[in-house]
XYZ file of C-alpha atoms in Angstrom:
150
model
C 152.260 215.564 -8.783
C 154.805 218.196 -9.689
C 154.059 221.230 -11.844
C 156.021 219.622 -14.684
C 153.787 216.544 -14.546
C 150.568 218.581 -14.772
C 151.700 221.221 -17.325
C 150.917 220.734 -21.000
C 153.895 219.938 -23.224
C 155.536 222.907 -24.945
C 154.807 222.668 -28.658
C 155.725 226.212 -29.720
C 159.177 227.703 -29.281
C 159.709 231.386 -28.384
C 160.192 233.519 -31.494
C 161.054 237.085 -32.480
C 159.635 238.471 -35.711
C 160.711 241.969 -36.762
C 157.890 244.063 -38.247
C 160.386 245.793 -40.561
C 161.132 242.404 -42.140
C 157.477 241.523 -42.798
C 156.011 242.521 -46.164
C 153.226 245.089 -45.788
C 149.731 244.011 -46.753
C 147.512 246.791 -48.135
C 144.491 244.753 -49.280
C 142.087 246.192 -46.675
C 143.895 249.544 -46.358
C 146.901 250.922 -44.525
C 150.088 248.918 -43.980
C 149.236 245.739 -42.047
C 152.088 243.471 -40.966
C 151.185 240.138 -39.389
C 154.205 239.332 -37.238
C 153.027 236.530 -34.952
C 150.842 233.834 -36.486
C 150.687 230.086 -37.083
C 152.551 230.725 -40.351
C 155.401 232.770 -38.794
C 155.823 231.079 -35.400
C 153.601 227.969 -35.261
C 151.521 229.606 -32.511
C 148.094 228.092 -31.990
C 145.855 230.571 -30.147
C 145.645 233.607 -32.432
C 147.640 236.065 -34.523
C 148.762 239.653 -34.300
C 150.996 242.373 -35.589
C 151.143 246.073 -36.339
C 149.202 248.518 -38.470
C 150.497 251.798 -39.866
C 147.734 254.055 -41.152
C 148.491 257.363 -42.889
C 146.465 260.515 -42.249
C 143.051 260.061 -43.869
C 143.610 256.354 -44.624
C 141.196 253.666 -43.496
C 140.917 249.911 -43.055
C 137.808 248.700 -44.918
C 134.829 247.533 -42.918
C 134.784 243.836 -42.083
C 133.969 241.466 -39.244
C 135.444 238.305 -37.729
C 133.006 235.401 -37.274
C 135.362 233.481 -34.969
C 137.754 235.984 -33.366
C 137.802 238.895 -30.972
C 140.156 241.688 -32.056
C 142.264 243.594 -29.555
C 143.805 246.931 -30.602
C 146.248 249.170 -28.748
C 147.085 252.605 -30.152
C 150.740 253.614 -29.976
C 150.439 256.852 -32.005
C 147.750 258.763 -33.870
C 144.113 259.719 -33.526
C 141.654 257.168 -34.853
C 137.947 256.580 -35.183
C 136.626 253.036 -35.149
C 133.057 252.492 -36.284
C 131.588 249.507 -34.454
C 128.358 248.383 -36.130
C 128.156 251.977 -37.428
C 128.717 253.690 -34.062
C 131.878 255.872 -33.910
C 134.426 255.427 -31.105
C 137.475 257.729 -30.857
C 140.770 256.208 -29.702
C 144.241 257.681 -29.325
C 147.702 256.963 -27.903
C 147.561 254.632 -24.913
C 143.978 253.530 -25.601
C 143.004 249.898 -26.097
C 139.854 248.660 -27.786
C 138.093 245.286 -27.908
C 136.127 244.433 -31.061
C 133.823 241.506 -30.186
C 133.134 238.569 -32.499
C 130.733 239.408 -35.377
C 130.900 243.205 -34.859
C 131.385 245.102 -38.127
C 134.283 247.538 -37.784
C 136.017 250.177 -39.914
C 139.087 252.096 -38.729
C 139.952 255.616 -39.976
C 142.958 257.782 -39.151
C 141.232 261.100 -38.349
C 144.472 262.802 -37.299
C 147.187 264.512 -39.309
C 150.055 262.116 -38.523
C 150.632 258.432 -39.267
C 148.901 256.168 -36.745
C 150.611 253.088 -35.281
C 148.458 250.321 -33.813
C 149.276 246.921 -32.317
C 146.598 244.252 -32.852
C 145.858 240.661 -31.839
C 143.001 238.358 -32.848
C 141.964 235.251 -30.959
C 140.853 232.503 -31.187
C 141.821 231.473 -34.692
C 139.157 230.728 -37.294
C 138.989 227.058 -38.349
C 140.634 228.099 -41.652
C 142.358 231.379 -42.606
C 139.836 232.070 -45.392
C 137.058 232.149 -42.756
C 138.803 234.739 -40.568
C 137.499 237.941 -42.199
C 134.233 238.838 -43.903
C 134.563 242.056 -45.920
C 131.471 244.289 -45.996
C 132.676 247.110 -48.267
C 134.899 247.531 -51.312
C 138.568 246.980 -50.489
C 141.216 249.655 -51.203
C 143.486 247.074 -52.910
C 141.305 244.067 -53.851
C 143.969 242.732 -56.249
C 146.383 242.059 -53.360
C 146.190 238.754 -51.474
C 145.131 238.819 -47.842
C 147.700 238.522 -45.064
C 149.135 234.998 -44.791
C 148.195 233.944 -41.269
C 147.936 230.157 -41.281
C 149.583 227.169 -42.867
C 153.124 225.869 -42.710
C 156.107 228.166 -42.145
């Protein structure tokens, strides 16, 4: 058999999504922009994007019952509380948040932080992806639109 005969069929086409063209979501805090997701690109294994977090801002504590979260810090000094335990991360650092671990991210520096994130695998439905465990900074805003048709 050739590689083509044993490879799965391509169902998702390559895509470029510009963060500057994605509406910010501030429901949980900061400026979260989901760039790659089933809704934006028809991807099937997870979703990701960028987070901009001003000095002193935070992302409210929550956990993911189905997904691991991967973060990579581009700029800024941050503290992530993982099940209440603080972890400091800065430029060039990457952090794994395991499934079901409560986490809360705070910009402890004096400049805007920039973080790239990815979550995988996807929850069975978008409404099952996050469980909030504290009051949200902007509860009136809808959550990021991750799943569903483009």
